[in-house]
mmCIF file of C-alpha atoms and ligand atoms in Angstrom:
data_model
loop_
_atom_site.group_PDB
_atom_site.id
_atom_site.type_symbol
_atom_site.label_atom_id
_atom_site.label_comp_id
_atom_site.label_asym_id
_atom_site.label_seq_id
_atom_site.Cartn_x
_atom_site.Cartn_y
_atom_site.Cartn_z
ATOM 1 C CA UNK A 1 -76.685 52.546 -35.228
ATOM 2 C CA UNK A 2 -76.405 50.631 -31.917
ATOM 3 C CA UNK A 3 -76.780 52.755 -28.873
ATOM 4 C CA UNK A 4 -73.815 53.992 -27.369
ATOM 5 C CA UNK A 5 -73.410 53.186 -23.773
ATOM 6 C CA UNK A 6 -71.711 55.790 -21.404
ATOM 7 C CA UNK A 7 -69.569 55.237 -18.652
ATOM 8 C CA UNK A 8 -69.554 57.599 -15.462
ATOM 9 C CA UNK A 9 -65.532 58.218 -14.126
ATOM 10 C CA UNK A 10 -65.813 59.163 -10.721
ATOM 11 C CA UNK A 11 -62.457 59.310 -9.884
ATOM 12 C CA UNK A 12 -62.978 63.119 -8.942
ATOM 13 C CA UNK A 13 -65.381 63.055 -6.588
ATOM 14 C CA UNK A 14 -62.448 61.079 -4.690
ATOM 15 C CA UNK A 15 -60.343 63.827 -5.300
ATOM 16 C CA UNK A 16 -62.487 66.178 -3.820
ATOM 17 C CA UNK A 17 -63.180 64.052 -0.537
ATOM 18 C CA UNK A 18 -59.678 63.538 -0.379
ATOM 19 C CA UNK A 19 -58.784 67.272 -0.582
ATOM 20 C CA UNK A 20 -59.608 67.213 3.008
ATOM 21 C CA UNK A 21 -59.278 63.743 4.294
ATOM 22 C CA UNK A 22 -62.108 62.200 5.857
ATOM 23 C CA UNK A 23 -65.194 59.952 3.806
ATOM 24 C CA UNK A 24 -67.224 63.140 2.043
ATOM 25 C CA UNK A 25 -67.999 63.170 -0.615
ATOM 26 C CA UNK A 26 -67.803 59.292 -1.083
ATOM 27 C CA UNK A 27 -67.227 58.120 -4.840
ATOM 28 C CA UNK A 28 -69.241 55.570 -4.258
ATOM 29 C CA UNK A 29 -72.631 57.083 -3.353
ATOM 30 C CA UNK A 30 -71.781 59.076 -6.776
ATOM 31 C CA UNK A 31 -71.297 55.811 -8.380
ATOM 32 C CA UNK A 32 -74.711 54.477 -7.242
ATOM 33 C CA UNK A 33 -76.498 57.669 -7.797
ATOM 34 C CA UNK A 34 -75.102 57.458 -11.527
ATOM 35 C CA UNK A 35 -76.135 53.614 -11.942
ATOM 36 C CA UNK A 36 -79.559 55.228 -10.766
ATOM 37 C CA UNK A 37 -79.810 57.815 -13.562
ATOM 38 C CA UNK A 38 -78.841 55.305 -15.895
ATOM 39 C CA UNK A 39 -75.172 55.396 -16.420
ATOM 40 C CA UNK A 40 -74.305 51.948 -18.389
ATOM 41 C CA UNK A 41 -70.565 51.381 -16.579
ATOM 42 C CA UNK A 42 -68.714 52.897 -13.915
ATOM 43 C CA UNK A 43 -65.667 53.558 -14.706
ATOM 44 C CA UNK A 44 -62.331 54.343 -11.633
ATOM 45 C CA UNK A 45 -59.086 54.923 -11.947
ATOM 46 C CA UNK A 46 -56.747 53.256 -8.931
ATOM 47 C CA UNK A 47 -53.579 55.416 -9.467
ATOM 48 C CA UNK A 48 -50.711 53.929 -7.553
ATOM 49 C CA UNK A 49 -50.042 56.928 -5.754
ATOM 50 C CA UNK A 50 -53.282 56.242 -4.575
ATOM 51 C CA UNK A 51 -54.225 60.335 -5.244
ATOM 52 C CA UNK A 52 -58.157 59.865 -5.868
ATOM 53 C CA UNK A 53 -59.676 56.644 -5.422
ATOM 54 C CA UNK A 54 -58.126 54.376 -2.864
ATOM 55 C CA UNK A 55 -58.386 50.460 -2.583
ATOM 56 C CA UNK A 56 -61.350 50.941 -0.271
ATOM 57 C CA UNK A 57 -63.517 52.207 -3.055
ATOM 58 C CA UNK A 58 -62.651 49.645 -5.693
ATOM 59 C CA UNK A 59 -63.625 47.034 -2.741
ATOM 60 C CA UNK A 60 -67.131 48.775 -2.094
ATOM 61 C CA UNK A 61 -67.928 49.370 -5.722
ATOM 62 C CA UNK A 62 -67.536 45.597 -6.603
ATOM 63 C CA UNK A 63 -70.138 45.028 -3.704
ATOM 64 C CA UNK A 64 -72.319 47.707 -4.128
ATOM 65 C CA UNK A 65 -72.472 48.220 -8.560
ATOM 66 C CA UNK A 66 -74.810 46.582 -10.264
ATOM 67 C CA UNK A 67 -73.672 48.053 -13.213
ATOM 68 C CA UNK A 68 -70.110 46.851 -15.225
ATOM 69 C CA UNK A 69 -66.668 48.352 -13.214
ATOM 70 C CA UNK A 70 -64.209 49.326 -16.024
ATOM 71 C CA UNK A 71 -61.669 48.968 -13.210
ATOM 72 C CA UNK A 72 -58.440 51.462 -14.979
ATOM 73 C CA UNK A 73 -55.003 50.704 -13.805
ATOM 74 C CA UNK A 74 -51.095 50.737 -14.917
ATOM 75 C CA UNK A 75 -49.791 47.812 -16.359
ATOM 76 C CA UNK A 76 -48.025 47.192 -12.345
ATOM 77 C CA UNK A 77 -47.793 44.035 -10.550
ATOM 78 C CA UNK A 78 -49.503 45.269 -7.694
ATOM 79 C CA UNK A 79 -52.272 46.752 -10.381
ATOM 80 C CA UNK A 80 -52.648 43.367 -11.749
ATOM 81 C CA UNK A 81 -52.830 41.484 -8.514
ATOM 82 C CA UNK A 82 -55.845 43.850 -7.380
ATOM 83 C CA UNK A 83 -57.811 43.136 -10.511
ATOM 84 C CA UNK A 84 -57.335 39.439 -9.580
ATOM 85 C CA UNK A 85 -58.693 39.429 -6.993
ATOM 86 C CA UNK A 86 -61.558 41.442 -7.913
ATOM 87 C CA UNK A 87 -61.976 40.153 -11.360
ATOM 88 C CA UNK A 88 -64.141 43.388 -12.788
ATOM 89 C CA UNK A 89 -65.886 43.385 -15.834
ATOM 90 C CA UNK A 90 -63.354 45.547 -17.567
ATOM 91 C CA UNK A 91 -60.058 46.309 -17.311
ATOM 92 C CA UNK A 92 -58.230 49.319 -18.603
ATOM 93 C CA UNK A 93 -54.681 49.441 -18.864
ATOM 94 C CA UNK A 94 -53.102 53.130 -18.775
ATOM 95 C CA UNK A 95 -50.029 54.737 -18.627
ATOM 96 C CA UNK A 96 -49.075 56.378 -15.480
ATOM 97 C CA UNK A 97 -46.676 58.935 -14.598
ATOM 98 C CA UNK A 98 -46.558 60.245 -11.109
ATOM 99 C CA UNK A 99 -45.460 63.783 -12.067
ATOM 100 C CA UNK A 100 -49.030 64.037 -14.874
ATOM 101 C CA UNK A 101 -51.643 65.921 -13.622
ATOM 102 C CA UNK A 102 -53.977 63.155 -15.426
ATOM 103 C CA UNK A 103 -53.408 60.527 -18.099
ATOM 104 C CA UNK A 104 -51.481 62.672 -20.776
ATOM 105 C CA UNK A 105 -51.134 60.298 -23.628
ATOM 106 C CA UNK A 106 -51.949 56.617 -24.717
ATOM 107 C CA UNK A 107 -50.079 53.380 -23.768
ATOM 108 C CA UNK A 108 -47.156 52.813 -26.114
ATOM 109 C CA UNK A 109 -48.236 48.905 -26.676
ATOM 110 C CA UNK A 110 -46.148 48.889 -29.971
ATOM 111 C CA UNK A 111 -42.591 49.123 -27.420
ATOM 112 C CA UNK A 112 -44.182 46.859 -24.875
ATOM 113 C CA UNK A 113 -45.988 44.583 -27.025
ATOM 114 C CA UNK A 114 -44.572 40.971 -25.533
ATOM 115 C CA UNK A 115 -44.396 42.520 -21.608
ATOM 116 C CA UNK A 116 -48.055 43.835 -22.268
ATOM 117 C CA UNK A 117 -48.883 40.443 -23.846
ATOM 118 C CA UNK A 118 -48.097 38.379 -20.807
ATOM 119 C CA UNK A 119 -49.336 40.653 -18.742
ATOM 120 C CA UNK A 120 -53.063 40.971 -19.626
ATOM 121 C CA UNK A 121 -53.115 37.016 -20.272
ATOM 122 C CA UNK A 122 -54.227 35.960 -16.682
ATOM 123 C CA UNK A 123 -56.522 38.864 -16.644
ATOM 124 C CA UNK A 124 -57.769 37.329 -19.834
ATOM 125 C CA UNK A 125 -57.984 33.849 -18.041
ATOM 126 C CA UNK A 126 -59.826 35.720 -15.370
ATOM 127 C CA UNK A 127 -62.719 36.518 -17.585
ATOM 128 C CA UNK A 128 -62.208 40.536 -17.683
ATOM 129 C CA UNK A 129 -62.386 42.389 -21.037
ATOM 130 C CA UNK A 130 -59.055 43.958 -21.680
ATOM 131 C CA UNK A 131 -59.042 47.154 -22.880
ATOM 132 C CA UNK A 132 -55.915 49.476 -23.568
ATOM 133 C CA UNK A 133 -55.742 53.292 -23.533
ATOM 134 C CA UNK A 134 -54.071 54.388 -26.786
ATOM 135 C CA UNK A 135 -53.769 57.236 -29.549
ATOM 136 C CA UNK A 136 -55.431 56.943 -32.535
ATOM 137 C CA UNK A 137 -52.129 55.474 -34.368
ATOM 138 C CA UNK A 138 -52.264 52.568 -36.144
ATOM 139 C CA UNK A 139 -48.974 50.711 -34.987
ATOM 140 C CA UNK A 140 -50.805 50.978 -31.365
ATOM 141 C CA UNK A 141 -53.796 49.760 -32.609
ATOM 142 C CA UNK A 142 -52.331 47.264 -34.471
ATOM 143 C CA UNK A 143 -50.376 45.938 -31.263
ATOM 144 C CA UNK A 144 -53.326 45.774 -28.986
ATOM 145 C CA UNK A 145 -54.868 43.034 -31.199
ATOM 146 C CA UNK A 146 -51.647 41.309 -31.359
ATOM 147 C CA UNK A 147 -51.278 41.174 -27.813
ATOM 148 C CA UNK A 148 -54.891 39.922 -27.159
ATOM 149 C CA UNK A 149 -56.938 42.844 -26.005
ATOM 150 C CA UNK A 150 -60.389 42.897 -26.795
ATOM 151 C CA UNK A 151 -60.877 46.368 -26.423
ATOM 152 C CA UNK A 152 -59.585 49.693 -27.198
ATOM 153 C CA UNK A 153 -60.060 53.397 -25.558
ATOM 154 C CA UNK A 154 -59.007 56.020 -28.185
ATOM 155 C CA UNK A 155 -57.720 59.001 -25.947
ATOM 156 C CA UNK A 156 -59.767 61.767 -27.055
ATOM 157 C CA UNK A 157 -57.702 64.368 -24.807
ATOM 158 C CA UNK A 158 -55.674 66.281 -27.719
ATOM 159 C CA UNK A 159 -58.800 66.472 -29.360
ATOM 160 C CA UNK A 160 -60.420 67.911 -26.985
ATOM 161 C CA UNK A 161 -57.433 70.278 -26.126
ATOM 162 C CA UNK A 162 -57.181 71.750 -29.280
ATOM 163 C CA UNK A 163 -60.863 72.511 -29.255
ATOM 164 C CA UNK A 164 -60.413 74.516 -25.926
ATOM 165 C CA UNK A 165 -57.735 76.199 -27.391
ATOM 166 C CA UNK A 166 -59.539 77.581 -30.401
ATOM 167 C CA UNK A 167 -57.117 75.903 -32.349
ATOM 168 C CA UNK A 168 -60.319 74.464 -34.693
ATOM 169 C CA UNK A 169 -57.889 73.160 -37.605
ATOM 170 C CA UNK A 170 -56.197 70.634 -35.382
ATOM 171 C CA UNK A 171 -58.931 69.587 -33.658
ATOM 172 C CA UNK A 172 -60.493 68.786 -36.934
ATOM 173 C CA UNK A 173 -57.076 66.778 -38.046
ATOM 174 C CA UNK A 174 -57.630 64.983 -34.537
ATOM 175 C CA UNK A 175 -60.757 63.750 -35.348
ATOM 176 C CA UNK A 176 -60.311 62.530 -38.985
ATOM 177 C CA UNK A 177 -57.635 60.254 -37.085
ATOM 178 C CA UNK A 178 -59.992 59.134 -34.602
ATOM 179 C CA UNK A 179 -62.471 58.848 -37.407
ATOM 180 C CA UNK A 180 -60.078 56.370 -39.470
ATOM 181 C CA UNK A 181 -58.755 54.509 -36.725
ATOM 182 C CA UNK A 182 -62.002 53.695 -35.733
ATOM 183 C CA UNK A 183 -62.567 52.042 -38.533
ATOM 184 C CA UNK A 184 -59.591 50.330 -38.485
ATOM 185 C CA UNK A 185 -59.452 49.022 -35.082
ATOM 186 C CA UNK A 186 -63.292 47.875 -35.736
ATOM 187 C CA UNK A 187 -61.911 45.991 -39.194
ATOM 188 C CA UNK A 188 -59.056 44.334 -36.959
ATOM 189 C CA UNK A 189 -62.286 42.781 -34.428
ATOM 190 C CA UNK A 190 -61.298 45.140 -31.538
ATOM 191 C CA UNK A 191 -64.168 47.178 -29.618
ATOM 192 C CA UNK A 192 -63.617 50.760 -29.909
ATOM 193 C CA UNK A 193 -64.270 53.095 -26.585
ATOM 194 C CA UNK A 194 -63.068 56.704 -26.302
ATOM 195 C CA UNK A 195 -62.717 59.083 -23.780
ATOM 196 C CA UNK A 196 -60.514 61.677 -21.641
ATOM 197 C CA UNK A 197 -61.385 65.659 -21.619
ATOM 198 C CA UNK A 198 -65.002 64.753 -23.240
ATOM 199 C CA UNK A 199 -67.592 68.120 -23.119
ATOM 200 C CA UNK A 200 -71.100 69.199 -23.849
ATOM 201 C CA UNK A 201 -69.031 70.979 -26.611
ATOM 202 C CA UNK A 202 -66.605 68.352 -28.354
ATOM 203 C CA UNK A 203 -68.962 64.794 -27.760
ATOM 204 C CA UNK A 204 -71.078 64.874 -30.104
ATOM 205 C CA UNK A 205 -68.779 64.242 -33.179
ATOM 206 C CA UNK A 206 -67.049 61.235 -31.446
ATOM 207 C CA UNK A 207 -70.658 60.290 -30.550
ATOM 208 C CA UNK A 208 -71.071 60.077 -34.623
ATOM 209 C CA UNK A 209 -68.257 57.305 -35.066
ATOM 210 C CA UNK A 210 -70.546 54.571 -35.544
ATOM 211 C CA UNK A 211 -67.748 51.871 -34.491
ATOM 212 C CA UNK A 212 -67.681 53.817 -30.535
ATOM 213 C CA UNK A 213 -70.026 51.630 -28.357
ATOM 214 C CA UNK A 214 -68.661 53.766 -25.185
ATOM 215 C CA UNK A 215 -67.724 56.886 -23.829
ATOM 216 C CA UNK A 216 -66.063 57.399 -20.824
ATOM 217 C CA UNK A 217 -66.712 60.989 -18.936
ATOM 218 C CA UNK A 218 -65.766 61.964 -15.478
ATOM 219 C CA UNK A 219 -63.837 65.156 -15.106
ATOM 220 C CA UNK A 220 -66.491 67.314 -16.632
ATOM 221 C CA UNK A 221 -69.631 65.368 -15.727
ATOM 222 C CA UNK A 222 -68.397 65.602 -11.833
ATOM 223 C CA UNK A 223 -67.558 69.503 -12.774
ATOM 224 C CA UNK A 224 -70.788 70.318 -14.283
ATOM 225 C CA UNK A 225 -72.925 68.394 -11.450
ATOM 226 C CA UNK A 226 -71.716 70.987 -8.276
ATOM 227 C CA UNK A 227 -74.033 73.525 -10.771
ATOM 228 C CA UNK A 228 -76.976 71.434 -11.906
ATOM 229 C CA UNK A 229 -76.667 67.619 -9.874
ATOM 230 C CA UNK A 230 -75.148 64.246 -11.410
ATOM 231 C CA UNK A 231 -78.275 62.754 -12.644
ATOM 232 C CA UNK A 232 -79.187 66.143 -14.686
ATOM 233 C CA UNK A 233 -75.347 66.716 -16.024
ATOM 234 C CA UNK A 234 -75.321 62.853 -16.711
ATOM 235 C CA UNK A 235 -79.455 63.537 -18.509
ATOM 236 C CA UNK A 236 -77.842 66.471 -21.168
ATOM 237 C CA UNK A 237 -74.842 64.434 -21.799
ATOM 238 C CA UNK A 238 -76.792 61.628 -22.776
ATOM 239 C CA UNK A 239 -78.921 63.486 -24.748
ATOM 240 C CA UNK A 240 -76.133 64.918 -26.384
ATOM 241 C CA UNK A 241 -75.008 61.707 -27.208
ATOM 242 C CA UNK A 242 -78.613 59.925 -28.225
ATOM 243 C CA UNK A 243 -78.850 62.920 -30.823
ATOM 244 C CA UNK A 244 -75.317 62.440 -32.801
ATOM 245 C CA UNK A 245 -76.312 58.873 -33.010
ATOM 246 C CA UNK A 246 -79.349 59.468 -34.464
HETATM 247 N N1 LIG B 301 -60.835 57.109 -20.096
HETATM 248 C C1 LIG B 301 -59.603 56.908 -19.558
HETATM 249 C C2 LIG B 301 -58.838 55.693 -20.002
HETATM 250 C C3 LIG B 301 -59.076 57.777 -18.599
HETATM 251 O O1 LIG B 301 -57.849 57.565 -18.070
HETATM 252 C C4 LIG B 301 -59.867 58.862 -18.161
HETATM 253 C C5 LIG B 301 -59.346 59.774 -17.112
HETATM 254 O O2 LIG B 301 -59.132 59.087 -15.938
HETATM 255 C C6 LIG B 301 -61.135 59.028 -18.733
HETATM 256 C C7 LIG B 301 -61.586 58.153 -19.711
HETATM 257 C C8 LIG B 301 -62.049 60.138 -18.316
HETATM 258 O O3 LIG B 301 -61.475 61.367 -18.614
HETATM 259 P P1 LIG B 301 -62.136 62.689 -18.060
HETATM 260 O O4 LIG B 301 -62.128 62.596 -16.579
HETATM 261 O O5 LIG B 301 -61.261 63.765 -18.593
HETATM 262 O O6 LIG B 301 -63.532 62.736 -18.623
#
């Protein structure tokens, strides 16, 4: 099985710095300090409410990374004009709510699907991957390569919810979905990434999928490295990872 590469989120150490005001601690050193443990992507999230990471960052991370930005943003005319000018390796288009506390559920492409269409074309043109956040439901999936993306990010977040819960049957009925549209999304040419709520506890089966060539972690790798240091969290996740793969 290929290896599966893992993408750092550091969206959080934003929110932390911002909890005060003022530059500490700065995303960015977490960014590089990830690229140096031997994250594969970063991956940040430029709400438009501006909440965690602010323009600033995305501006220093495309000088300073030397790994791929997955640059995520709403499908917004100011989002799209920002990733223009930047032209990242990866775009990821979300849905955004200002009243979520994070990204509660996938893009509804299916609805959207001619908008969504012209929208990621220049971005296309522009040479960044597209990749668009969705549930593991076939009409989505089925949209997104319709509309041109190259990539898709199953949201693993009611997965993971249900495992927190203790609520072990639905978690498993989450990921038999995730299983099968895996494997559909893969037999339609898209990429398959997942991510959102990812733990020590609930990767390792979505590690399995053999069609997920990403992850994308932040909330929990951020969490976990006040106790034990990003490089080390980042070290047991990857190991985590390496050993449902094998
Ligand atoms: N992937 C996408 C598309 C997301 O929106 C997020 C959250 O910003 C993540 C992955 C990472 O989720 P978490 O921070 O819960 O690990």
């Amino acid at each position: 099985m290929s290896k599966l590469r893992l993408g750092v989120n550091i969206d959080h150490v934003a929110t932390v710095r911002n909890a005060r005001g003022g530059n500490t601690p700065d995303p960015v050193r977490a960014a590089m300090l990830a690229e140096q443990a031997g994250a594969d992507g970063i991956t940040a999230h430029l709400r438009e409410d501006r909440r965690h990471i602010a323009d600033a960052d995305i501006d220093a991370l495309m000088d300073a990374l030397k790994v791929p930005l997955n640059f995520e943003m709403a499908a917004t005319p100011e989002m799209q004009a920002i990733a223009l000018r930047h032209k990242p390796h990866a775009v990821c288009i979300v849905p955004e709510k200002r009243e979520e506390r994070t990204t509660e559920g996938g893009l509804e492409v299916a609805r959207e699907e001619n908008a969504l269409a012209h929208y990621i074309a220049p971005l296309r043109e522009a040479g960044c991957r597209v990749s668009i956040f969705i549930a593991a439901d076939q009409r989505q999936i089925e949209a997104a390569a319709r509309i041109g993306a190259q990539v898709i990010e199953l949201h693993t977040g009611a997965y993971c919810d249900a495992h927190s819960d203790g609520d072990f049957a639905a978690r498993d009925v989450e990921l038999e979905r995730m299983r099968e549209m895996s494997t559909y999304a893969h037999s339609l040419g898209l990429e398959v990434h997942a991510g959102h709520g990812l733990t020590y506890d609930t990767v390792k089966p979505v590690a399995a999928f053999p069609e997920v060539m990403e992850l994308n972690i932040g909330h929990f790798l951020i969490g976990e490295a006040i106790f034990r240091g990003l490089p080390d969290a980042m070290a047991e996740m990857r190991r985590l990872m390496d050993e449902a793969r094998s």
